[in-house]
């Protein structure tokens, strides 16, 4: 029985072959429940993985193309240094645009920490210049050297130091999501194998009678494989549906969340969970098939 | 068809059967007798490859059973009808489906199954019990059902282990009659039994060889039968 013909047999079915194995047994409920629960968890793992991917892409893209120059200078020299920095930036290849943040913008940035009515003019707060890069980007080391020469109080922060760990963390989270998916499928395989072995052990007499009247191992295995595959498919379909509903009902990310992205699916990503029942069924097919043939070979 | 050459079977260091030489030619009729525990059931199991000889050679349809794959053994069993001593059935299926099981597993269901089944169930007197589940059957009914299941595929060889153990004499004769008729149609028959009266009744109708297992060896039974 090749894998393809085996799967086609599963879909086609054989009413008489299905009847030779009794339907009773706790393995029915066990398989349905566990595959359903695993599918529910798999949907969340998938959502986590896809959301982490979006987060990593967003951080990577948004942060990679902007940087900040901080200017610390005595009040009398501040304006001159700002102009010097803007002039340097204007002549720097790879810089798309640059502008100094207004006092109001700086006040807005600091307000979450210091509260409203911050007397910014009385504090030695550095001024910030926002730099937007072109797609090619600029040479940060060269820019630092020129800034040191033209505006000694200017310090370039290209976000690299804190951007990299963030992007790496998001990518790691995405990998963990996929690893979770793999572990869940592995758990489905282990659970189906145990349930199938239990069912096979409970039906040794049935198998013996079938062998003695001339049933081939494929015929006997098919009855078990079809049953467990369909159970896993049914349970996983229900679990996936519930998982998708739960994801859809999650509150969306608020503006205040800032960098947070909503844990959920976006656009075509909603199609991804539909693969969970199919993967569960394929996993159950192989797990039951392996368990069935192993058990059958141990019998005369 | 079935041939045993110097076949032996033992377990745990002991020997149950040894130096067994027998050829079941097509169309032959054999009885196998001997005391309980002599090894009659083991002998039959060697014949349908449920057990493998620990030495010697058992040939089934010109194939050495020790070299046959599981599929080949299954295929060979589809050409054999076996009546087991314990008459095991699938307890969740009605009797009619149990009797038709050899056709079902061989992929020969449908019209062929319907035609043979009703006729055969009538012959063994189980038409009224077609929908009964095996646990609801008496010992005699189970044995008749087991014989019906063994012959429904029109097998080349029929092996029966104490087929009349739990049924009355009248039904025993009817079952014997069926086996004799099948033998006249060219089927090879081997019956393990300790029922000497049944053997005598058969010898009146058909040319049968009677074999006896004694001390683990196969002997031709004497004229006392």
Short mmCIF file of C-alpha atoms in Angstrom, two decimals:
data_model
loop_
_atom_site.label_atom_id
_atom_site.label_comp_id
_atom_site.label_asym_id
_atom_site.label_seq_id
_atom_site.Cartn_x
_atom_site.Cartn_y
_atom_site.Cartn_z
CA UNK A 1 0.00 0.00 0.00
CA UNK A 2 1.77 3.10 -1.18
CA UNK A 3 1.18 6.29 0.75
CA UNK A 4 -0.85 7.83 -2.06
CA UNK A 5 -3.07 4.82 -2.67
CA UNK A 6 -3.42 4.49 1.10
CA UNK A 7 -4.68 8.05 1.40
CA UNK A 8 -7.00 7.54 -1.57
CA UNK A 9 -8.36 4.40 0.08
CA UNK A 10 -8.99 6.41 3.20
CA UNK A 11 -11.02 8.96 1.26
CA UNK A 12 -12.83 6.33 -0.80
CA UNK A 13 -13.61 4.06 2.13
CA UNK A 14 -14.86 0.50 2.22
CA UNK A 15 -18.06 0.06 4.15
CA UNK A 16 -17.56 -3.67 4.69
CA UNK A 17 -13.92 -3.36 5.69
CA UNK A 18 -14.89 -0.65 8.16
CA UNK A 19 -17.37 -2.95 9.85
CA UNK A 20 -14.92 -5.73 10.66
CA UNK A 21 -13.42 -3.67 13.50
CA UNK A 22 -15.84 -2.93 16.34
CA UNK A 23 -16.50 0.74 16.99
CA UNK A 24 -16.57 0.52 20.76
CA UNK A 25 -13.68 1.57 22.96
CA UNK A 26 -12.34 4.58 24.78
CA UNK A 27 -9.83 5.20 22.00
CA UNK A 28 -12.61 6.86 19.98
CA UNK A 29 -13.17 9.61 22.52
CA UNK A 30 -9.46 9.83 23.32
CA UNK A 31 -8.52 10.40 19.70
CA UNK A 32 -11.30 12.87 19.04
CA UNK A 33 -10.62 14.92 22.15
CA UNK A 34 -6.85 14.95 21.92
CA UNK A 35 -6.71 15.76 18.24
CA UNK A 36 -9.25 18.52 18.83
CA UNK A 37 -7.29 19.96 21.76
CA UNK A 38 -4.02 19.73 19.85
CA UNK A 39 -5.52 21.46 16.84
CA UNK A 40 -6.82 24.24 19.12
CA UNK A 41 -3.29 24.72 20.49
CA UNK A 42 -1.81 24.47 17.01
CA UNK A 43 -3.96 27.37 15.84
CA UNK A 44 -2.54 29.51 18.65
CA UNK A 45 1.00 28.40 17.89
CA UNK A 46 0.40 29.30 14.27
CA UNK A 47 -1.05 32.66 15.21
CA UNK A 48 1.91 33.34 17.48
CA UNK A 49 4.35 32.36 14.79
CA UNK A 50 2.73 34.46 12.08
CA UNK A 51 2.27 37.46 14.39
CA UNK A 52 5.92 37.22 15.47
CA UNK A 53 6.89 37.13 11.84
CA UNK A 54 4.93 40.28 11.14
CA UNK A 55 6.47 41.91 14.20
CA UNK A 56 10.00 40.99 13.15
CA UNK A 57 9.39 42.30 9.65
CA UNK A 58 7.87 45.52 10.94
CA UNK A 59 10.67 46.22 13.40
CA UNK A 60 13.27 45.25 10.93
CA UNK A 61 11.87 47.48 8.22
CA UNK A 62 10.71 50.45 10.27
CA UNK A 63 13.77 50.71 12.48
CA UNK A 64 16.29 49.93 9.83
CA UNK A 65 15.36 53.02 7.82
CA UNK A 66 15.39 55.60 10.58
CA UNK A 67 17.98 56.86 13.02
CA UNK A 68 18.43 59.70 15.45
CA UNK A 69 21.15 62.25 16.14
CA UNK A 70 21.27 63.57 19.66
CA UNK A 71 22.86 67.00 20.13
CA UNK A 72 24.08 68.02 23.57
CA UNK A 73 25.49 71.52 23.65
CA UNK A 74 25.28 74.73 25.67
CA UNK A 75 22.10 76.68 24.87
CA UNK A 76 24.07 79.35 23.03
CA UNK A 77 25.58 76.81 20.65
CA UNK A 78 22.57 74.59 20.18
CA UNK A 79 21.08 76.21 17.09
CA UNK A 80 24.48 76.41 15.35
CA UNK A 81 25.14 72.72 16.01
CA UNK A 82 21.70 71.76 14.74
CA UNK A 83 22.33 73.64 11.51
CA UNK A 84 25.76 72.07 11.20
CA UNK A 85 24.30 68.61 11.65
CA UNK A 86 21.55 69.24 9.10
CA UNK A 87 24.13 70.54 6.64
CA UNK A 88 26.28 67.43 7.11
CA UNK A 89 23.24 65.22 6.63
CA UNK A 90 22.21 67.07 3.50
CA UNK A 91 25.56 66.19 1.96
CA UNK A 92 25.59 62.58 3.15
CA UNK A 93 24.76 59.96 0.51
CA UNK A 94 22.04 57.56 1.68
CA UNK A 95 20.12 60.11 3.73
CA UNK A 96 16.65 60.69 2.26
CA UNK A 97 15.60 63.42 4.67
CA UNK A 98 16.49 64.91 8.03
CA UNK A 99 14.75 67.31 10.34
CA UNK A 100 15.12 68.55 13.88
CA UNK A 101 12.27 67.66 16.20
CA UNK A 102 10.37 70.65 17.43
CA UNK A 103 10.22 71.46 21.12
CA UNK A 104 6.61 70.34 21.17
CA UNK A 105 7.52 66.95 19.65
CA UNK A 106 10.26 66.49 22.21
CA UNK A 107 7.84 67.47 24.95
CA UNK A 108 5.40 64.83 23.65
CA UNK A 109 8.14 62.23 23.72
CA UNK A 110 9.05 62.99 27.31
CA UNK A 111 5.53 63.47 28.59
CA UNK A 112 4.88 59.78 29.37
CA UNK A 113 7.83 59.86 31.81
CA UNK A 114 7.72 63.38 33.23
CA UNK A 115 4.06 64.25 32.88
CA UNK A 116 2.48 67.29 31.19
CA UNK A 117 3.66 70.91 31.55
CA UNK A 118 7.29 69.93 31.42
CA UNK A 119 9.41 73.12 31.50
CA UNK A 120 11.60 71.92 28.68
CA UNK A 121 13.22 75.31 28.20
CA UNK A 122 14.61 75.19 31.74
CA UNK A 123 16.15 71.76 31.39
CA UNK A 124 19.39 70.79 29.65
CA UNK A 125 17.55 68.43 27.32
CA UNK A 126 19.45 67.43 24.20
CA UNK A 127 17.84 68.18 20.84
CA UNK A 128 17.03 65.37 18.46
CA UNK A 129 17.37 65.18 14.71
CA UNK A 130 15.41 62.47 12.92
CA UNK A 131 17.16 60.91 9.95
CA UNK A 132 15.34 58.88 7.29
CA UNK A 133 17.56 56.74 5.12
CA UNK A 134 17.22 55.80 1.51
CA UNK A 135 16.85 52.10 0.63
CA UNK A 136 20.62 51.88 0.20
CA UNK A 137 21.28 53.48 3.59
CA UNK A 138 24.27 55.56 4.67
CA UNK A 139 27.68 54.70 6.07
CA UNK A 140 27.27 55.16 9.84
CA UNK A 141 31.01 55.18 10.62
CA UNK A 142 31.70 57.86 8.01
CA UNK A 143 28.80 59.94 9.27
CA UNK A 144 30.05 59.70 12.85
CA UNK A 145 33.48 60.98 11.82
CA UNK A 146 32.00 63.95 9.96
CA UNK A 147 29.68 64.77 12.85
CA UNK A 148 32.59 64.67 15.27
CA UNK A 149 34.36 67.21 13.11
CA UNK A 150 31.44 69.54 12.31
CA UNK A 151 29.26 69.24 15.44
CA UNK A 152 31.18 67.84 18.45
CA UNK A 153 28.03 67.59 20.59
CA UNK A 154 26.21 65.34 18.09
CA UNK A 155 25.91 61.61 18.67
CA UNK A 156 24.49 59.29 16.03
CA UNK A 157 22.15 56.54 17.21
CA UNK A 158 21.36 54.28 14.25
CA UNK A 159 19.15 52.00 16.41
CA UNK A 160 21.37 49.06 15.57
CA UNK A 161 22.21 48.29 19.16
CA UNK A 162 18.64 47.78 20.25
CA UNK A 163 17.08 46.95 16.90
CA UNK A 164 19.06 43.77 16.39
CA UNK A 165 18.10 42.07 19.66
CA UNK A 166 14.47 43.00 19.12
CA UNK A 167 14.38 41.62 15.62
CA UNK A 168 16.29 38.56 16.79
CA UNK A 169 13.79 38.05 19.63
CA UNK A 170 10.86 38.33 17.26
CA UNK A 171 12.46 35.91 14.84
CA UNK A 172 13.20 33.53 17.69
CA UNK A 173 9.56 33.79 18.75
CA UNK A 174 8.51 32.94 15.20
CA UNK A 175 10.80 29.90 15.23
CA UNK A 176 9.38 28.85 18.59
CA UNK A 177 5.90 29.05 17.09
CA UNK A 178 6.88 26.68 14.30
CA UNK A 179 8.68 24.39 16.74
CA UNK A 180 5.50 24.36 18.82
CA UNK A 181 3.56 23.34 15.72
CA UNK A 182 6.01 20.51 15.09
CA UNK A 183 5.79 19.40 18.73
CA UNK A 184 2.00 19.47 18.60
CA UNK A 185 1.99 17.32 15.47
CA UNK A 186 4.48 15.01 17.18
CA UNK A 187 2.15 14.80 20.16
CA UNK A 188 -0.75 13.99 17.84
CA UNK A 189 1.36 11.21 16.32
CA UNK A 190 2.27 9.86 19.77
CA UNK A 191 -1.29 10.04 21.01
CA UNK A 192 -2.73 8.39 17.91
CA UNK A 193 -0.06 5.70 18.09
CA UNK A 194 -0.98 4.94 21.71
CA UNK A 195 -4.70 4.97 20.94
CA UNK A 196 -4.18 2.76 17.88
CA UNK A 197 -2.01 0.33 19.84
CA UNK A 198 -4.66 0.22 22.53
CA UNK A 199 -7.36 -0.46 19.95
CA UNK A 200 -5.23 -3.10 18.25
CA UNK A 201 -4.50 -4.80 21.57
CA UNK A 202 -8.20 -4.78 22.42
CA UNK A 203 -8.99 -6.36 19.06
CA UNK A 204 -6.43 -9.15 18.94
CA UNK A 205 -9.23 -11.70 18.64
CA UNK A 206 -10.76 -9.80 15.72
CA UNK A 207 -7.38 -9.62 14.00
CA UNK A 208 -6.79 -13.32 14.60
CA UNK A 209 -10.14 -14.27 13.08
CA UNK A 210 -9.52 -12.02 10.09
CA UNK A 211 -6.06 -13.49 9.52
CA UNK A 212 -7.41 -17.03 9.74
CA UNK A 213 -10.06 -16.39 7.08
CA UNK A 214 -7.41 -15.01 4.74
CA UNK A 215 -7.36 -11.27 5.39
CA UNK A 216 -4.13 -9.62 4.36
CA UNK A 217 -2.37 -7.24 6.75
CA UNK A 218 -3.20 -4.30 4.47
CA UNK A 219 -6.88 -5.10 4.70
CA UNK A 220 -6.82 -5.24 8.50
CA UNK A 221 -4.56 -2.22 8.86
CA UNK A 222 -6.73 -0.18 6.51
CA UNK A 223 -9.76 -0.62 8.74
CA UNK A 224 -7.84 0.78 11.72
CA UNK A 225 -5.98 3.45 9.75
CA UNK A 226 -9.14 4.80 8.15
CA UNK A 227 -10.92 4.93 11.46
CA UNK A 228 -8.15 6.78 13.31
CA UNK A 229 -7.42 9.10 10.41
CA UNK A 230 -11.05 10.15 10.16
CA UNK A 231 -11.30 10.57 13.93
CA UNK A 232 -8.19 12.76 13.99
CA UNK A 233 -9.53 14.75 11.04
CA UNK A 234 -12.89 15.25 12.74
CA UNK A 235 -11.40 16.21 16.09
CA UNK A 236 -8.83 18.52 14.51
CA UNK A 237 -11.47 20.22 12.37
CA UNK A 238 -13.56 21.02 15.43
CA UNK A 239 -10.47 22.13 17.40
CA UNK A 240 -9.29 24.32 14.53
CA UNK A 241 -12.70 25.92 14.13
CA UNK A 242 -12.84 26.70 17.84
CA UNK A 243 -9.27 28.02 17.78
CA UNK A 244 -10.03 30.30 14.84
CA UNK A 245 -13.15 31.61 16.56
CA UNK A 246 -11.12 32.27 19.72
CA UNK A 247 -8.48 34.12 17.70
CA UNK A 248 -11.12 36.15 15.89
CA UNK A 249 -12.64 37.16 19.23
CA UNK A 250 -9.33 38.39 20.66
CA UNK A 251 -9.31 42.16 21.28
CA UNK A 252 -7.35 43.98 18.62
CA UNK A 253 -4.11 45.77 19.55
CA UNK A 254 -4.69 49.27 20.85
CA UNK A 255 -2.85 52.35 19.67
CA UNK A 256 -1.40 52.63 23.14
CA UNK A 257 0.19 49.28 22.60
CA UNK A 258 2.77 51.03 20.50
CA UNK A 259 5.05 48.35 19.13
CA UNK A 260 2.65 45.50 19.91
CA UNK A 261 1.01 43.75 17.06
CA UNK A 262 -2.27 41.90 17.44
CA UNK A 263 -1.95 38.15 18.09
CA UNK A 264 -4.00 36.86 15.22
CA UNK A 265 -4.18 36.29 11.53
CA UNK A 266 -4.16 38.96 8.88
CA UNK A 267 -5.51 38.62 5.35
CA UNK A 268 -4.52 35.38 3.66
CA UNK A 269 -2.94 34.16 6.89
CA UNK A 270 -6.46 33.09 7.86
CA UNK A 271 -6.01 30.23 5.38
CA UNK A 272 -3.06 28.81 7.29
CA UNK A 273 -5.12 27.23 10.13
CA UNK A 274 -7.02 25.22 7.53
CA UNK A 275 -3.87 23.14 7.08
CA UNK A 276 -4.02 21.99 10.72
CA UNK A 277 -6.78 19.35 10.26
CA UNK A 278 -5.10 18.11 7.08
CA UNK A 279 -1.72 17.82 8.79
CA UNK A 280 -3.36 16.11 11.77
CA UNK A 281 -5.04 13.58 9.47
CA UNK A 282 -1.80 12.89 7.60
CA UNK A 283 0.03 12.48 10.91
CA UNK A 284 -2.67 10.14 12.22
CA UNK A 285 -2.56 8.15 8.98
CA UNK A 286 1.16 7.48 9.24
CA UNK A 287 1.11 6.90 13.01
CA UNK A 288 -1.75 4.39 12.85
CA UNK A 289 -0.28 2.69 9.81
CA UNK A 290 3.06 2.20 11.55
CA UNK A 291 1.40 0.99 14.77
CA UNK A 292 -0.95 -1.35 12.90
CA UNK A 293 1.74 -3.03 10.83
CA UNK A 294 4.03 -3.36 13.83
CA UNK A 295 1.28 -5.06 15.82
CA UNK A 296 0.17 -7.25 12.92
CA UNK A 297 3.70 -8.48 12.29
CA UNK A 298 3.89 -9.61 15.89
CA UNK A 299 0.86 -11.87 15.41
CA UNK A 300 0.87 -15.19 13.50
CA UNK B 1 -1.39 -29.36 -2.25
CA UNK B 2 -0.24 -29.70 1.38
CA UNK B 3 2.89 -31.66 2.11
CA UNK B 4 4.85 -32.21 5.30
CA UNK B 5 8.37 -33.61 5.00
CA UNK B 6 10.15 -34.68 8.18
CA UNK B 7 8.24 -31.89 9.88
CA UNK B 8 8.54 -31.42 13.60
CA UNK B 9 7.17 -29.00 16.10
CA UNK B 10 8.17 -28.39 19.66
CA UNK B 11 8.45 -25.67 22.23
CA UNK B 12 10.27 -25.12 25.48
CA UNK B 13 12.85 -27.73 24.56
CA UNK B 14 10.23 -30.46 24.19
CA UNK B 15 8.98 -32.05 21.01
CA UNK B 16 5.25 -32.34 20.36
CA UNK B 17 5.41 -33.65 16.81
CA UNK B 18 8.33 -35.21 15.00
CA UNK B 19 9.16 -36.94 11.74
CA UNK B 20 5.82 -36.05 10.21
CA UNK B 21 5.57 -37.05 6.58
CA UNK B 22 2.30 -36.62 4.78
CA UNK B 23 1.08 -35.49 1.40
CA UNK B 24 -2.51 -34.37 1.06
CA UNK B 25 -3.17 -34.99 -2.61
CA UNK B 26 -5.92 -33.08 -4.41
CA UNK B 27 -9.29 -34.77 -3.86
CA UNK B 28 -8.11 -36.90 -0.95
CA UNK B 29 -10.07 -37.42 2.28
CA UNK B 30 -8.17 -37.87 5.54
CA UNK B 31 -9.13 -38.27 9.15
CA UNK B 32 -6.66 -37.42 11.86
CA UNK B 33 -7.28 -39.01 15.21
CA UNK B 34 -5.49 -39.48 18.46
CA UNK B 35 -5.95 -38.81 22.17
CA UNK B 36 -6.48 -35.32 23.53
CA UNK B 37 -3.22 -33.40 23.68
CA UNK B 38 -1.60 -35.64 21.09
CA UNK B 39 -1.03 -32.70 18.76
CA UNK B 40 -3.95 -32.84 16.31
CA UNK B 41 -4.64 -29.11 16.52
CA UNK B 42 -0.92 -28.34 16.24
CA UNK B 43 -0.75 -30.57 13.18
CA UNK B 44 -3.61 -28.64 11.55
CA UNK B 45 -2.01 -25.31 12.45
CA UNK B 46 1.14 -26.43 10.64
CA UNK B 47 -1.04 -27.20 7.65
CA UNK B 48 -2.48 -23.68 7.42
CA UNK B 49 0.75 -21.95 8.46
CA UNK B 50 -0.57 -20.66 11.76
CA UNK B 51 2.54 -22.31 13.20
CA UNK B 52 5.88 -22.88 11.55
CA UNK B 53 7.60 -26.25 11.80
CA UNK B 54 10.65 -26.12 14.05
CA UNK B 55 12.38 -28.49 11.65
CA UNK B 56 11.56 -30.19 8.40
CA UNK B 57 9.46 -28.66 5.68
CA UNK B 58 5.80 -27.84 5.20
CA UNK B 59 4.67 -27.04 1.69
CA UNK B 60 1.41 -25.24 0.99
CA UNK B 61 0.29 -25.04 -2.64
CA UNK B 62 3.89 -25.76 -3.73
CA UNK B 63 5.35 -23.05 -1.50
CA UNK B 64 7.50 -23.65 1.56
CA UNK B 65 5.57 -22.02 4.41
CA UNK B 66 8.79 -20.86 6.08
CA UNK B 67 9.57 -18.80 2.99
CA UNK B 68 6.08 -17.43 2.45
CA UNK B 69 5.36 -13.78 3.16
CA UNK B 70 2.42 -12.85 5.34
CA UNK B 71 0.48 -11.84 2.24
CA UNK B 72 1.25 -15.16 0.57
CA UNK B 73 0.03 -17.01 3.64
CA UNK B 74 -3.15 -14.91 3.65
CA UNK B 75 -3.67 -15.65 -0.03
CA UNK B 76 -3.15 -19.37 0.57
CA UNK B 77 -5.71 -19.27 3.37
CA UNK B 78 -8.22 -17.81 0.96
CA UNK B 79 -7.95 -21.12 -0.91
CA UNK B 80 -8.53 -23.09 2.30
CA UNK B 81 -11.52 -23.51 4.54
CA UNK B 82 -10.60 -23.98 8.17
CA UNK B 83 -12.98 -24.99 10.93
CA UNK B 84 -11.33 -24.15 14.21
CA UNK B 85 -11.95 -26.02 17.39
CA UNK B 86 -12.81 -22.86 19.30
CA UNK B 87 -15.05 -21.48 16.51
CA UNK B 88 -14.06 -17.85 16.90
CA UNK B 89 -16.23 -15.19 15.29
CA UNK B 90 -16.42 -11.43 15.21
CA UNK B 91 -18.87 -10.91 18.06
CA UNK B 92 -20.05 -7.50 16.86
CA UNK B 93 -21.19 -8.74 13.44
CA UNK B 94 -24.36 -10.72 12.75
CA UNK B 95 -23.97 -14.36 11.87
CA UNK B 96 -24.62 -13.85 8.16
CA UNK B 97 -21.74 -11.36 7.90
CA UNK B 98 -19.49 -13.67 9.90
CA UNK B 99 -20.17 -16.55 7.55
CA UNK B 100 -19.54 -14.28 4.56
CA UNK B 101 -16.32 -12.91 6.09
CA UNK B 102 -13.92 -14.95 3.90
CA UNK B 103 -15.64 -13.54 0.81
CA UNK B 104 -15.57 -10.04 2.24
CA UNK B 105 -11.84 -10.05 3.02
CA UNK B 106 -11.11 -11.56 -0.37
CA UNK B 107 -13.03 -8.72 -2.05
CA UNK B 108 -15.63 -11.14 -3.38
CA UNK B 109 -18.71 -9.66 -1.73
CA UNK B 110 -21.91 -8.60 -3.45
CA UNK B 111 -23.89 -10.92 -5.72
CA UNK B 112 -21.64 -13.94 -5.19
CA UNK B 113 -21.87 -13.45 -1.47
CA UNK B 114 -25.67 -13.06 -1.45
CA UNK B 115 -26.26 -16.17 -3.57
CA UNK B 116 -23.95 -18.53 -1.72
CA UNK B 117 -24.78 -17.21 1.68
CA UNK B 118 -28.53 -17.78 1.79
CA UNK B 119 -28.14 -21.24 0.29
CA UNK B 120 -25.40 -22.21 2.68
CA UNK B 121 -27.18 -20.85 5.74
CA UNK B 122 -30.22 -22.85 4.79
CA UNK B 123 -28.11 -25.98 4.37
CA UNK B 124 -26.60 -25.76 7.84
CA UNK B 125 -29.99 -24.87 9.29
CA UNK B 126 -29.13 -21.36 10.36
CA UNK B 127 -31.38 -19.27 8.10
CA UNK B 128 -33.48 -18.16 11.04
CA UNK B 129 -30.37 -17.07 12.92
CA UNK B 130 -28.90 -14.88 10.18
CA UNK B 131 -29.15 -11.70 12.25
CA UNK B 132 -28.13 -13.23 15.56
CA UNK B 133 -24.83 -12.17 17.09
CA UNK B 134 -22.30 -14.97 17.75
CA UNK B 135 -22.55 -14.73 21.56
CA UNK B 136 -26.24 -15.58 21.21
CA UNK B 137 -25.53 -18.89 19.46
CA UNK B 138 -25.36 -22.32 21.02
CA UNK B 139 -22.23 -24.46 20.73
CA UNK B 140 -23.79 -26.53 17.96
CA UNK B 141 -24.89 -23.46 16.04
CA UNK B 142 -21.41 -22.03 16.28
CA UNK B 143 -19.90 -25.19 14.82
CA UNK B 144 -22.37 -25.27 11.96
CA UNK B 145 -21.67 -21.61 11.32
CA UNK B 146 -17.92 -22.27 11.41
CA UNK B 147 -18.31 -25.00 8.79
CA UNK B 148 -20.46 -22.75 6.62
CA UNK B 149 -17.81 -20.01 6.89
CA UNK B 150 -15.08 -22.50 5.96
CA UNK B 151 -16.76 -23.65 2.75
CA UNK B 152 -18.36 -20.43 1.50
CA UNK B 153 -15.39 -19.57 -0.69
CA UNK B 154 -15.50 -22.97 -2.40
CA UNK B 155 -11.97 -23.70 -1.15
CA UNK B 156 -9.54 -26.27 -2.57
CA UNK B 157 -8.79 -27.68 0.88
CA UNK B 158 -10.95 -28.03 3.96
CA UNK B 159 -9.29 -28.50 7.33
CA UNK B 160 -11.62 -29.14 10.25
CA UNK B 161 -10.64 -29.43 13.89
CA UNK B 162 -13.26 -31.40 15.83
CA UNK B 163 -16.08 -30.04 13.65
CA UNK B 164 -18.75 -32.17 15.34
CA UNK B 165 -17.59 -31.75 18.91
CA UNK B 166 -20.62 -29.86 20.17
CA UNK B 167 -23.42 -31.04 17.92
CA UNK B 168 -25.84 -33.92 18.00
CA UNK B 169 -25.36 -37.05 15.97
CA UNK B 170 -27.98 -36.14 13.39
CA UNK B 171 -26.35 -32.79 12.68
CA UNK B 172 -22.91 -34.44 12.74
CA UNK B 173 -24.01 -36.72 9.95
CA UNK B 174 -25.40 -33.79 7.99
CA UNK B 175 -22.12 -31.94 8.29
CA UNK B 176 -20.22 -35.07 7.36
CA UNK B 177 -22.47 -35.42 4.35
CA UNK B 178 -21.58 -31.89 3.28
CA UNK B 179 -17.87 -32.64 3.60
CA UNK B 180 -18.25 -35.87 1.67
CA UNK B 181 -20.11 -34.05 -1.10
CA UNK B 182 -17.42 -31.40 -1.24
CA UNK B 183 -14.80 -34.14 -1.46
CA UNK B 184 -16.69 -35.73 -4.35
CA UNK B 185 -16.49 -32.34 -6.05
CA UNK B 186 -12.71 -32.66 -5.86
CA UNK B 187 -12.00 -30.84 -2.63
CA UNK B 188 -9.29 -32.10 -0.32
CA UNK B 189 -10.57 -32.77 3.20
CA UNK B 190 -8.69 -33.31 6.46
CA UNK B 191 -10.72 -33.75 9.63
CA UNK B 192 -9.19 -33.99 13.08
CA UNK B 193 -11.55 -35.83 15.37
CA UNK B 194 -11.67 -38.31 18.20
CA UNK B 195 -15.18 -39.37 17.18
CA UNK B 196 -14.62 -42.91 15.85
CA UNK B 197 -18.30 -43.32 15.01
CA UNK B 198 -18.05 -40.37 12.66
CA UNK B 199 -15.00 -41.91 11.01
CA UNK B 200 -16.83 -45.19 10.53
CA UNK B 201 -19.83 -43.37 9.07
CA UNK B 202 -17.57 -41.55 6.64
CA UNK B 203 -15.70 -44.68 5.57
CA UNK B 204 -19.03 -46.14 4.51
CA UNK B 205 -19.42 -43.31 2.01
CA UNK B 206 -15.99 -42.29 0.90
CA UNK B 207 -12.50 -43.67 0.56
CA UNK B 208 -10.80 -42.05 3.51
CA UNK B 209 -7.37 -42.56 5.02
CA UNK B 210 -7.31 -42.54 8.78
CA UNK B 211 -4.17 -41.26 10.47
CA UNK B 212 -3.36 -41.40 14.13
CA UNK B 213 -0.97 -39.28 16.13
CA UNK B 214 0.71 -41.26 18.86
CA UNK B 215 3.81 -40.28 20.80
CA UNK B 216 4.27 -37.29 18.52
CA UNK B 217 4.42 -39.39 15.37
CA UNK B 218 1.97 -39.91 12.58
CA UNK B 219 0.78 -43.45 11.90
CA UNK B 220 -1.70 -45.03 9.59
CA UNK B 221 -4.57 -46.25 11.75
CA UNK B 222 -5.28 -49.95 11.77
CA UNK B 223 -8.22 -51.97 10.63
CA UNK B 224 -9.95 -51.54 14.00
CA UNK B 225 -11.60 -48.51 12.47
#
